[in-house]
Amino acid sequence: MGDSGEQAVAATGGARLEAVSGPLKGKLFPLTGDEVSIGRDPSNEISLLDSLVSRRHCIIRKEANGFRLQDLESRNNTFISGVPVRERVLVHGDQIRVGNSILVFQGANSESVPGNTSLHFDATPAPGAATVILRKEDARYLQPSRPDGLPATAKTVRDLNVLLEFNRTLNSVRGLAAVQEKALDAVLAIVPADQAAVLLTENGVAGFSSIVGRHRRLGPNQPIHASQTILNRVLEENLAILSSDVQSDDAYREAESLLERRVHSVLAVPLEVQEKILGVMYLDAHTPGARFDSDLLQLVTTLGNITALAIENARHVERLGGENRRLNEELSIHHSMIGESKAMHEVYGFVSRVAGRDSTVLISGESGTGKELVARAVHTNSGRADKPFVAINCAAITETLLESELFGHERGAFTGAVSLKKGKLEVAEGGTVFLDEIGELAVPMQAKLLRVLQEREFERVGGTRSIKLDVRLIAATNRDLKEASKTGAFRPDLYYRLNVVSLHMPALRERREDIPMLAAFFATQYGEKVKRRVAGISPEARACLTRYDWPGNVRELENAIERAVVLGSTELILAEDLPDSILEETAASGEPVSALHDGIREAKKVLIERAIAQANGNYTDAAKILGVHPNHLFRLIRTLNLKPKRQRQG
């Protein structure tokens, strides 16, 4: 630490990660290189000793416009703000969960790392005799309750008034950069210093993360010259140090910049809050007659303590602000869908292209693929986002009630209509109407809906007055409407009116790479709901989930994971926690599941073969013997890969 000459030191300010939970809690990691790896192995830049963390769990890469996180096919996924991700551009305030650790990303452009002042070290040995050391327990204004109390003098009253006004000044500004700037302005107004600086450091990070300096005559952003030995001692020992005769003290004979500037007094105090050292407040003076003394050291030590508290509060507020911005983005811009497969990126691209338009949208796809989530994403990202989103399941409402449900009714329109009722279309005025399973609409209702789309007006049931309508219509179906329009089951003119912009949602089996991510999300969600700790999904269970074809798509996966969370007994979801249908399909593919399940599978085979033999090959009778529906028996025969004998004719 005592190299001769000057050493120019730049602030290490920039993007960084702050560990807020886990084994490295309280540590900060600057993202200074092109790539930072996170994992259990000690060779990672951020090494987490946690059994839930993979050896190489994820990496953060620096890009032209920011930083991108990439999961390295970890066993238990990488989460950002509670959502498992495979790859994501990081936003200031993102909470990255890896195992039991949460790392908060702080972007390079955030106010968390202000300052562009350069620092030049004057390497000096320990200061000589003209040095005063002040320990925290001897700082009179930081220990007001000590037995001897504060001296009742006019100077004490003046100092207390100065401290009170200084505290008010710092409380009048918001933001870390503003707090540091205001602190320096106020200090120079109180202390006869020619130069002042606030230098912030971080646990586990070499150098200073932020350097903000002020020169009384030259203004801000001038190079700061400081004694490296004094700064190190303040930081390491939590001491306030005053050197009042730099020019005569032999200890400073090699501090060329201090001597050239004819600095005669140097004062450095720790910025400490709750026994945590945030940095140093550094002052020096060269103007004749402006000398520092021990009374000033007492005052500035307390000023440093007040500054540290304001800085810590500003950092906390900025962390909360970053998280708030992130949550607002999730609510107003982002979607609720999960998946990073090529198929899902095409869905996201579709949403971004059509959200700003008012065109009618038709979403097709199997049940459980997330058609309503797409509709909500289109609405949320549109200009109608502050208006209602009204969802109607056409298959869940009887034909006789659907007309009243959609259009509303006048009082006395039919028996039981005791008052006027607005329909869903009218309630959604200015917003979006989502018609799910529109293929189930009866033909008469199709004609009425077509008129609404064409005329943009409707009449309530039993009414005679036309009501103008301004809504966006999004429809969804699991049927082939084009084919239905050819057979007469669906009106061709309505199909073409709906099919302005269309999207086909991929089945889950068509994007198997998203299954582990979805499963991890549901495991976390239901673990919190039932208050059970779920650390992840075992490799065997993950393999079973990935091989299964999921005829019920995401909805079936969600139900399977909820069941596993409720019935499981360990921190990991195991293969045996999954429904039998998933395990049987995995076993049918020749992959091992567990000894217990293999035994159960073989027992099922024996029982089914015995029942078929007892029923003389009649499957219906065999199903009765087993107490199951014949369709279930056929499904078991298929999944167990049985080769039953030909059914005999009775």
XYZ file of C-alpha atoms in Angstrom:
650
model
C 0.000 0.000 0.000
C 2.959 2.321 0.289
C 4.235 2.619 -3.293
C 6.066 5.881 -3.886
C 4.793 8.589 -6.235
C 1.180 9.000 -7.351
C -1.219 6.286 -8.310
C -4.275 7.347 -10.360
C -7.321 5.380 -9.254
C -10.601 5.469 -11.176
C -13.869 4.739 -9.446
C -15.163 1.233 -10.035
C -18.684 2.573 -10.451
C -20.847 0.726 -12.938
C -23.302 -2.156 -13.113
C -23.124 -4.534 -10.198
C -24.901 -7.268 -8.248
C -25.805 -6.956 -4.580
C -26.420 -10.165 -2.611
C -29.453 -9.536 -0.391
C -29.880 -13.132 0.812
C -27.911 -16.358 0.864
C -24.336 -17.195 1.922
C -22.906 -14.003 0.373
C -25.519 -11.627 1.830
C -24.202 -8.059 1.987
C -21.533 -8.567 -0.697
C -21.413 -6.487 -3.875
C -19.982 -7.682 -7.169
C -19.083 -5.181 -9.921
C -19.805 -6.391 -13.453
C -16.556 -5.065 -14.863
C -15.586 -7.900 -17.216
C -17.201 -9.186 -20.384
C -18.657 -12.179 -18.550
C -19.397 -13.101 -14.926
C -20.243 -16.700 -14.061
C -22.337 -17.792 -11.071
C -22.317 -21.307 -9.661
C -21.284 -23.716 -6.922
C -17.794 -24.381 -8.280
C -15.043 -22.175 -6.731
C -13.821 -21.292 -10.233
C -16.883 -19.066 -10.791
C -16.531 -15.323 -10.301
C -19.469 -15.567 -7.902
C -19.230 -18.880 -6.047
C -22.273 -19.944 -3.995
C -21.791 -22.848 -1.580
C -25.331 -24.173 -1.926
C -26.419 -27.703 -2.870
C -29.313 -26.264 -4.898
C -26.885 -24.395 -7.167
C -25.336 -26.152 -10.185
C -21.563 -26.134 -10.648
C -21.981 -23.564 -13.418
C -25.475 -22.212 -12.901
C -25.710 -19.067 -15.046
C -23.632 -16.292 -16.603
C -24.079 -12.557 -17.089
C -22.646 -11.188 -20.326
C -21.900 -7.566 -21.110
C -23.506 -6.307 -24.324
C -23.375 -3.017 -26.191
C -26.483 -1.668 -24.478
C -26.507 -3.518 -21.172
C -26.202 -6.970 -19.628
C -27.843 -10.299 -20.489
C -28.330 -13.229 -18.110
C -28.249 -16.773 -19.490
C -29.133 -19.912 -17.538
C -26.644 -22.740 -18.198
C -29.223 -25.551 -18.096
C -29.064 -25.502 -14.310
C -30.835 -28.206 -12.312
C -33.099 -25.831 -10.383
C -33.423 -22.897 -12.803
C -32.497 -19.253 -12.552
C -35.339 -16.921 -11.555
C -35.759 -13.199 -12.241
C -38.370 -11.539 -10.022
C -39.927 -14.951 -9.304
C -40.116 -16.149 -12.928
C -37.769 -18.849 -14.273
C -35.824 -17.659 -17.306
C -33.470 -19.169 -19.798
C -32.181 -15.858 -21.133
C -33.126 -12.266 -20.295
C -31.782 -8.729 -20.711
C -31.367 -7.368 -17.176
C -33.231 -4.281 -16.000
C -32.158 -2.140 -13.027
C -33.750 -3.609 -9.902
C -34.074 -7.184 -11.229
C -33.958 -9.770 -8.435
C -31.990 -12.817 -9.595
C -32.617 -15.959 -7.514
C -30.027 -18.728 -7.702
C -30.702 -21.487 -5.175
C -31.135 -19.809 -1.788
C -29.441 -16.588 -2.904
C -31.028 -13.415 -4.276
C -28.793 -10.998 -6.199
C -30.161 -7.550 -7.091
C -28.950 -6.119 -10.402
C -28.048 -2.434 -10.300
C -27.590 -0.964 -13.756
C -24.676 1.229 -14.756
C -26.976 4.147 -15.541
C -28.800 4.099 -12.214
C -28.287 6.773 -9.614
C -26.764 4.151 -7.356
C -23.281 4.845 -8.719
C -22.795 8.581 -9.179
C -19.567 10.481 -9.406
C -16.907 10.956 -12.044
C -14.158 12.565 -9.959
C -10.690 11.035 -10.314
C -8.631 10.144 -7.239
C -4.847 10.376 -6.946
C -3.162 8.580 -4.073
C -0.195 10.090 -2.288
C 1.519 7.082 -0.776
C 2.711 7.981 2.730
C 3.785 6.018 5.808
C 1.843 6.455 9.047
C 1.382 10.148 9.909
C 3.679 11.583 12.520
C 3.263 13.354 15.815
C 1.046 16.145 14.507
C -1.818 13.662 14.063
C -4.986 13.356 16.144
C -6.889 10.069 16.209
C -10.558 10.038 17.256
C -12.338 6.790 18.008
C -16.101 6.405 17.837
C -16.472 5.992 21.600
C -14.686 9.331 22.097
C -16.822 11.292 19.616
C -18.773 13.565 21.943
C -21.793 14.108 19.691
C -22.124 10.390 18.942
C -22.118 9.463 22.654
C -24.438 12.049 24.228
C -25.603 9.652 26.962
C -22.158 9.074 28.482
C -21.815 9.894 32.228
C -19.982 13.220 31.831
C -22.522 14.401 29.224
C -21.960 17.279 26.794
C -20.207 20.409 28.014
C -22.710 23.219 28.522
C -20.877 25.822 26.462
C -21.817 28.273 23.745
C -19.679 26.254 21.305
C -21.616 23.070 22.076
C -24.894 24.867 21.370
C -23.491 26.238 18.096
C -22.281 22.776 17.030
C -25.633 21.173 17.821
C -27.420 23.823 15.763
C -24.976 23.185 12.893
C -25.624 19.434 13.096
C -29.387 19.961 13.174
C -29.299 22.228 10.114
C -26.966 19.808 8.297
C -29.412 16.969 8.960
C -32.314 19.058 7.634
C -30.324 19.909 4.519
C -29.623 16.269 3.660
C -33.222 15.288 4.342
C -34.401 17.875 1.814
C -32.990 15.985 -1.206
C -33.679 12.603 -2.790
C -31.338 10.266 -4.617
C -27.832 9.073 -3.813
C -26.064 11.506 -6.141
C -28.043 14.467 -4.776
C -27.278 13.476 -1.174
C -23.517 13.366 -1.844
C -23.527 16.677 -3.713
C -25.594 18.407 -1.010
C -23.392 16.957 1.750
C -20.250 18.444 0.145
C -21.883 21.830 -0.357
C -22.991 21.894 3.270
C -19.607 20.730 4.605
C -17.739 23.433 2.703
C -20.166 25.970 4.150
C -19.310 24.783 7.685
C -15.637 23.755 7.490
C -12.755 26.030 6.321
C -11.609 23.375 3.822
C -10.425 24.082 0.289
C -11.228 20.591 -0.977
C -13.810 18.014 0.129
C -14.757 14.584 -1.155
C -17.113 11.708 -0.379
C -15.544 8.378 -1.335
C -17.807 5.323 -1.159
C -16.506 1.784 -0.986
C -18.217 -1.611 -0.983
C -17.696 -4.869 0.870
C -15.692 -7.308 -1.177
C -14.821 -4.703 -3.851
C -11.369 -3.193 -4.192
C -11.175 0.562 -4.639
C -14.000 3.068 -4.452
C -17.328 2.611 -6.193
C -18.084 6.329 -6.169
C -15.939 9.466 -5.818
C -17.655 12.840 -5.591
C -15.359 15.829 -5.000
C -15.754 19.549 -4.622
C -13.126 22.331 -4.682
C -14.115 25.585 -2.986
C -12.640 27.768 -5.731
C -12.520 25.500 -8.814
C -15.878 23.754 -8.340
C -16.840 20.076 -8.816
C -15.125 17.186 -10.602
C -11.565 18.333 -9.883
C -8.973 15.593 -9.210
C -8.858 14.577 -5.552
C -5.409 14.071 -3.970
C -5.455 12.010 -0.802
C -3.162 10.036 1.476
C -3.656 6.342 0.773
C -2.427 5.410 4.256
C -4.931 7.712 5.949
C -7.843 6.435 3.826
C -6.928 2.808 4.471
C -6.647 3.349 8.200
C -10.007 5.142 8.386
C -11.675 2.285 6.501
C -9.954 -0.594 8.275
C -10.005 0.723 11.851
C -13.106 2.968 11.809
C -11.102 5.974 12.987
C -11.351 9.709 12.365
C -7.913 11.178 11.603
C -6.609 14.762 11.657
C -3.150 15.810 10.435
C -2.711 19.494 11.177
C 0.880 20.142 10.032
C 1.438 18.366 6.712
C 4.220 20.697 5.498
C 6.390 20.123 8.577
C 5.609 16.436 9.146
C 8.379 14.220 7.702
C 5.766 11.534 7.101
C 4.483 13.566 4.123
C 7.857 14.325 2.533
C 7.034 12.041 -0.454
C 3.444 13.292 -0.867
C 4.393 15.552 -3.755
C 0.901 16.736 -4.691
C 0.041 17.681 -1.104
C 3.310 19.570 -0.737
C 3.000 21.300 -4.109
C -0.503 22.478 -3.249
C 0.870 23.579 0.152
C -1.768 21.585 2.015
C -1.250 22.059 5.752
C -4.328 20.262 7.221
C -5.930 16.934 6.290
C -9.048 15.505 7.931
C -10.677 12.133 7.136
C -13.684 10.635 8.922
C -15.514 7.323 8.387
C -18.992 7.188 6.857
C -20.392 4.600 9.228
C -23.966 3.445 9.878
C -24.967 0.516 12.079
C -21.334 -0.618 12.328
C -21.062 -0.753 8.524
C -18.407 1.414 6.853
C -19.742 2.954 3.645
C -16.677 5.080 2.835
C -14.753 8.172 3.865
C -15.337 11.922 3.988
C -12.002 13.576 3.149
C -11.095 17.266 3.549
C -7.909 19.298 3.268
C -6.959 22.982 3.514
C -4.099 25.097 2.171
C -5.445 28.605 2.693
C -3.374 30.445 5.345
C -5.257 30.720 8.603
C -7.683 27.884 7.761
C -6.313 25.243 10.084
C -8.167 22.225 11.418
C -8.241 21.432 15.141
C -9.557 18.671 17.410
C -12.874 20.478 17.977
C -13.448 20.540 14.219
C -12.561 16.837 14.095
C -15.345 16.164 16.617
C -17.856 18.109 14.522
C -16.893 16.611 11.140
C -16.957 13.080 12.582
C -20.634 13.607 13.415
C -21.269 15.217 10.019
C -19.852 12.055 8.462
C -22.185 9.915 10.570
C -25.224 11.935 9.446
C -24.052 11.733 5.809
C -23.652 7.946 6.062
C -27.213 7.537 7.326
C -28.562 9.710 4.486
C -26.555 7.693 1.913
C -27.815 4.379 3.290
C -31.413 5.632 3.218
C -30.974 6.898 -0.366
C -29.624 3.515 -1.452
C -32.540 1.751 0.186
C -35.067 4.054 -1.495
C -33.389 3.485 -4.877
C -33.526 -0.288 -4.397
C -37.240 -0.014 -3.630
C -37.702 2.309 -6.603
C -35.960 -0.149 -8.903
C -38.178 -2.972 -7.703
C -41.254 -0.761 -8.076
C -40.284 0.095 -11.652
C -39.789 -3.580 -12.368
C -43.207 -4.470 -10.976
C -44.850 -1.685 -12.970
C -43.203 -2.991 -16.123
C -44.478 -6.487 -15.381
C -47.994 -5.124 -14.909
C -48.189 -2.650 -17.778
C -45.816 -3.896 -20.453
C -44.839 -7.505 -19.950
C -47.037 -10.563 -20.350
C -47.899 -13.366 -17.962
C -46.724 -16.109 -20.304
C -43.658 -18.213 -19.532
C -41.378 -19.794 -22.100
C -38.356 -18.946 -24.181
C -38.715 -21.448 -27.008
C -38.758 -20.293 -30.603
C -42.512 -20.935 -30.738
C -43.156 -18.671 -27.736
C -40.917 -15.911 -29.053
C -43.108 -15.923 -32.173
C -46.125 -15.478 -29.877
C -44.443 -12.553 -28.089
C -43.608 -10.986 -31.428
C -47.227 -11.349 -32.523
C -48.447 -9.609 -29.355
C -46.031 -6.710 -29.847
C -47.129 -6.259 -33.473
C -50.900 -6.357 -32.979
C -51.301 -4.791 -29.514
C -51.204 -1.232 -30.815
C -53.832 -1.904 -33.491
C -57.594 -2.264 -33.050
C -57.972 -5.206 -35.432
C -60.058 -8.211 -34.420
C -57.852 -11.135 -33.386
C -58.604 -14.866 -33.680
C -56.500 -17.194 -31.493
C -56.659 -20.916 -32.156
C -55.063 -23.824 -30.340
C -55.746 -26.787 -28.107
C -57.350 -26.351 -24.694
C -54.918 -25.276 -22.005
C -52.338 -23.633 -24.297
C -52.846 -20.131 -22.868
C -55.113 -18.426 -25.377
C -56.617 -16.141 -22.736
C -53.130 -15.113 -21.563
C -52.361 -13.956 -25.101
C -55.642 -12.015 -25.229
C -54.826 -10.318 -21.912
C -51.311 -9.488 -23.120
C -52.714 -7.863 -26.281
C -55.125 -5.814 -24.157
C -52.524 -4.853 -21.533
C -50.092 -3.561 -24.136
C -52.727 -1.671 -26.119
C -54.112 1.826 -25.854
C -57.184 0.289 -24.191
C -55.194 -1.013 -21.216
C -56.912 1.347 -18.746
C -60.346 0.166 -19.897
C -62.105 -3.134 -18.995
C -61.021 -6.571 -20.205
C -64.149 -8.752 -20.227
C -63.821 -12.510 -20.826
C -66.817 -14.640 -21.843
C -66.732 -18.426 -22.203
C -69.277 -19.151 -24.929
C -69.397 -22.857 -24.042
C -70.122 -22.258 -20.352
C -73.362 -20.283 -20.887
C -76.568 -21.804 -22.267
C -77.825 -20.476 -25.585
C -80.909 -18.929 -23.981
C -78.823 -16.937 -21.479
C -75.936 -16.031 -23.745
C -77.816 -13.340 -25.659
C -78.789 -11.601 -22.425
C -75.250 -12.062 -21.100
C -73.709 -10.443 -24.198
C -76.205 -7.716 -25.002
C -78.024 -7.175 -21.702
C -81.789 -6.817 -21.342
C -84.449 -4.252 -20.618
C -86.737 -4.496 -17.638
C -89.614 -6.888 -18.373
C -87.921 -8.350 -21.476
C -88.690 -11.850 -20.166
C -89.842 -13.580 -17.005
C -87.421 -12.711 -14.226
C -86.057 -9.561 -15.917
C -87.081 -7.312 -13.022
C -84.577 -4.570 -13.846
C -82.398 -3.271 -16.649
C -79.117 -5.146 -17.012
C -76.105 -4.085 -19.041
C -74.529 -6.848 -21.095
C -70.866 -7.794 -21.224
C -70.350 -5.855 -24.445
C -71.695 -2.678 -22.875
C -69.653 -3.189 -19.684
C -66.508 -3.497 -21.812
C -67.077 -0.138 -23.569
C -63.729 1.301 -24.614
C -61.904 -1.905 -23.691
C -61.555 -5.459 -24.953
C -64.022 -8.359 -25.144
C -62.545 -11.861 -25.185
C -64.894 -14.548 -26.539
C -63.423 -17.926 -25.576
C -64.529 -21.098 -27.369
C -66.390 -19.033 -29.962
C -66.765 -22.155 -32.087
C -69.472 -23.311 -29.641
C -71.775 -20.374 -30.483
C -75.161 -21.434 -31.855
C -75.816 -20.289 -35.441
C -78.506 -17.711 -34.463
C -76.065 -16.073 -32.032
C -73.385 -16.093 -34.723
C -75.655 -13.961 -36.912
C -76.234 -11.445 -34.118
C -72.531 -11.233 -33.312
C -71.747 -10.683 -36.999
C -74.106 -7.703 -37.056
C -72.371 -6.220 -33.993
C -68.992 -6.543 -35.700
C -70.278 -4.976 -38.892
C -72.425 -2.183 -37.472
C -70.613 -1.571 -34.175
C -73.952 -1.246 -32.445
C -76.489 -3.531 -30.753
C -79.821 -3.583 -28.937
C -80.531 -4.997 -25.511
C -82.905 -7.957 -25.340
C -86.409 -6.483 -25.279
C -85.121 -3.049 -26.323
C -85.635 -0.935 -29.420
C -82.827 1.615 -29.037
C -79.501 0.987 -30.759
C -76.433 1.370 -28.532
C -73.147 2.371 -30.115
C -70.213 0.158 -29.231
C -66.453 0.809 -29.084
C -64.696 -2.397 -28.108
C -61.926 -4.552 -29.493
C -62.910 -8.174 -30.043
C -60.522 -11.067 -29.470
C -61.901 -14.554 -30.069
C -60.408 -17.962 -29.296
C -61.274 -21.507 -30.327
C -59.913 -25.034 -30.095
C -61.868 -26.016 -33.217
C -60.935 -25.681 -36.875
C -63.299 -22.824 -37.780
C -62.256 -22.879 -41.419
C -63.360 -26.485 -41.739
C -66.497 -25.770 -39.669
C -67.390 -22.922 -42.032
C -67.255 -25.355 -44.959
C -69.620 -27.835 -43.269
C -72.099 -25.163 -42.148
C -71.369 -25.529 -38.427
C -69.942 -22.007 -38.399
C -70.975 -19.045 -40.538
C -68.326 -18.365 -43.221
C -68.981 -14.613 -43.147
C -68.423 -14.512 -39.364
C -65.261 -16.604 -39.722
C -63.796 -14.158 -42.238
C -64.851 -11.210 -40.070
C -63.065 -12.745 -37.072
C -60.018 -13.965 -38.969
C -58.536 -10.505 -39.591
C -55.374 -11.277 -37.626
C -54.844 -14.842 -36.413
C -52.464 -16.723 -34.160
C -52.124 -20.447 -33.526
C -50.929 -21.249 -30.015
C -48.398 -24.105 -29.935
C -49.221 -27.204 -27.920
C -46.926 -27.881 -24.973
C -45.500 -31.001 -26.665
C -44.378 -28.700 -29.507
C -42.242 -26.633 -27.123
C -40.887 -29.230 -24.721
C -37.870 -27.042 -23.873
C -40.261 -24.752 -21.948
C -41.599 -27.553 -19.708
C -38.866 -27.393 -16.992
C -39.251 -23.616 -16.794
C -43.034 -23.794 -16.482
C -42.801 -26.595 -13.926
C -40.340 -24.580 -11.815
C -42.648 -21.576 -11.912
C -45.690 -23.582 -10.811
C -43.652 -25.357 -8.110
C -42.613 -22.013 -6.625
C -46.119 -20.577 -6.953
C -47.900 -23.478 -5.249
C -45.117 -23.933 -2.691
C -45.801 -20.389 -1.483
C -49.557 -20.966 -1.635
C -49.540 -24.089 0.562
C -46.612 -22.794 2.669
C -44.319 -25.656 1.749
C -40.683 -25.105 0.814
C -40.034 -26.422 -2.707
C -36.395 -26.048 -3.718
C -36.710 -27.531 -7.195
C -37.527 -30.569 -9.308
C -35.397 -33.718 -9.338
C -33.686 -34.709 -12.610
C -35.827 -37.878 -12.795
C -39.062 -35.921 -12.360
C -37.910 -33.346 -14.909
C -37.220 -36.133 -17.415
C -40.717 -37.560 -16.865
C -42.304 -34.149 -17.370
C -40.352 -33.519 -20.558
C -41.203 -36.891 -22.149
C -44.935 -36.713 -21.445
C -47.132 -35.464 -24.322
C -49.448 -33.260 -22.180
C -52.806 -33.614 -23.955
C -54.149 -31.011 -21.507
C -51.179 -28.704 -22.224
C -50.092 -26.064 -19.701
C -53.264 -26.440 -17.637
C -52.564 -30.157 -17.150
C -48.933 -29.418 -16.257
C -50.052 -26.855 -13.682
C -52.442 -29.362 -12.096
C -49.746 -32.051 -12.037
C -47.261 -29.760 -10.288
C -49.881 -28.556 -7.788
C -50.622 -32.200 -6.934
C -46.913 -32.946 -6.548
C -46.408 -29.939 -4.254
C -49.361 -30.935 -2.054
C -48.499 -34.646 -1.841
C -44.689 -34.431 -1.848
C -42.674 -34.792 1.343
C -39.190 -33.529 0.408
C -37.726 -30.201 -0.701
C -37.494 -31.551 -4.258
C -40.414 -32.725 -6.380
C -39.632 -36.379 -7.055
C -40.805 -38.629 -9.875
C -43.088 -40.582 -7.534
C -44.910 -37.331 -6.650
C -46.209 -37.051 -10.241
C -49.524 -38.519 -11.485
C -49.505 -42.147 -12.611
C -50.405 -41.236 -16.200
C -47.112 -39.342 -16.553
C -45.042 -42.094 -14.950
C -46.675 -44.810 -17.041
C -45.960 -43.016 -20.296
C -42.335 -42.545 -19.216
C -42.021 -46.223 -18.304
C -43.646 -47.228 -21.597
C -40.834 -45.429 -23.406
C -38.359 -47.764 -21.719
C -36.948 -45.172 -19.325
C -36.553 -46.146 -15.640
C -38.666 -44.200 -13.141
C -38.296 -45.833 -9.713
C -38.242 -49.322 -8.269
C -41.563 -48.706 -6.543
C -43.297 -47.530 -9.698
C -41.812 -50.366 -11.750
C -43.296 -52.810 -9.235
C -46.705 -51.129 -9.385
C -46.560 -51.151 -13.192
C -45.843 -54.886 -13.309
C -48.650 -55.554 -10.816
C -51.086 -53.622 -13.041
C -50.045 -55.720 -16.039
C -50.683 -58.937 -14.133
C -54.112 -57.783 -12.902
C -55.226 -56.628 -16.369
C -54.044 -59.797 -18.118
C -55.745 -61.926 -15.450
C -59.032 -59.982 -15.800
C -58.972 -60.294 -19.615
C -58.324 -64.024 -19.345
C -61.133 -64.368 -16.760
C -63.491 -62.481 -19.141
C -62.507 -64.790 -22.018
C -61.013 -61.881 -23.919
C -64.058 -59.598 -23.585
C -62.699 -56.144 -22.701
C -66.040 -54.808 -21.483
C -66.400 -57.663 -19.034
C -62.751 -57.332 -18.015
C -63.331 -53.649 -17.246
C -66.282 -54.617 -15.005
C -64.103 -57.133 -13.178
C -61.472 -54.426 -12.587
C -64.063 -51.800 -11.665
C -62.984 -49.300 -14.338
C -64.559 -47.817 -17.448
C -63.719 -49.694 -20.682
C -62.076 -46.545 -22.099
C -59.776 -46.435 -19.076
C -58.907 -50.085 -19.597
C -58.006 -49.441 -23.241
C -55.808 -46.510 -22.138
C -54.049 -48.694 -19.553
C -53.430 -51.411 -22.155
C -51.860 -48.824 -24.453
C -49.703 -47.066 -21.824
C -48.561 -50.359 -20.260
C -47.592 -51.602 -23.712
C -49.651 -54.784 -23.323
C -50.419 -57.105 -26.242
C -53.755 -58.665 -25.292
C -55.245 -61.605 -27.107
C -57.950 -61.046 -29.720
C -61.362 -60.547 -28.144
C -63.478 -63.640 -28.515
C -66.962 -63.468 -29.921
C -69.680 -64.460 -27.464
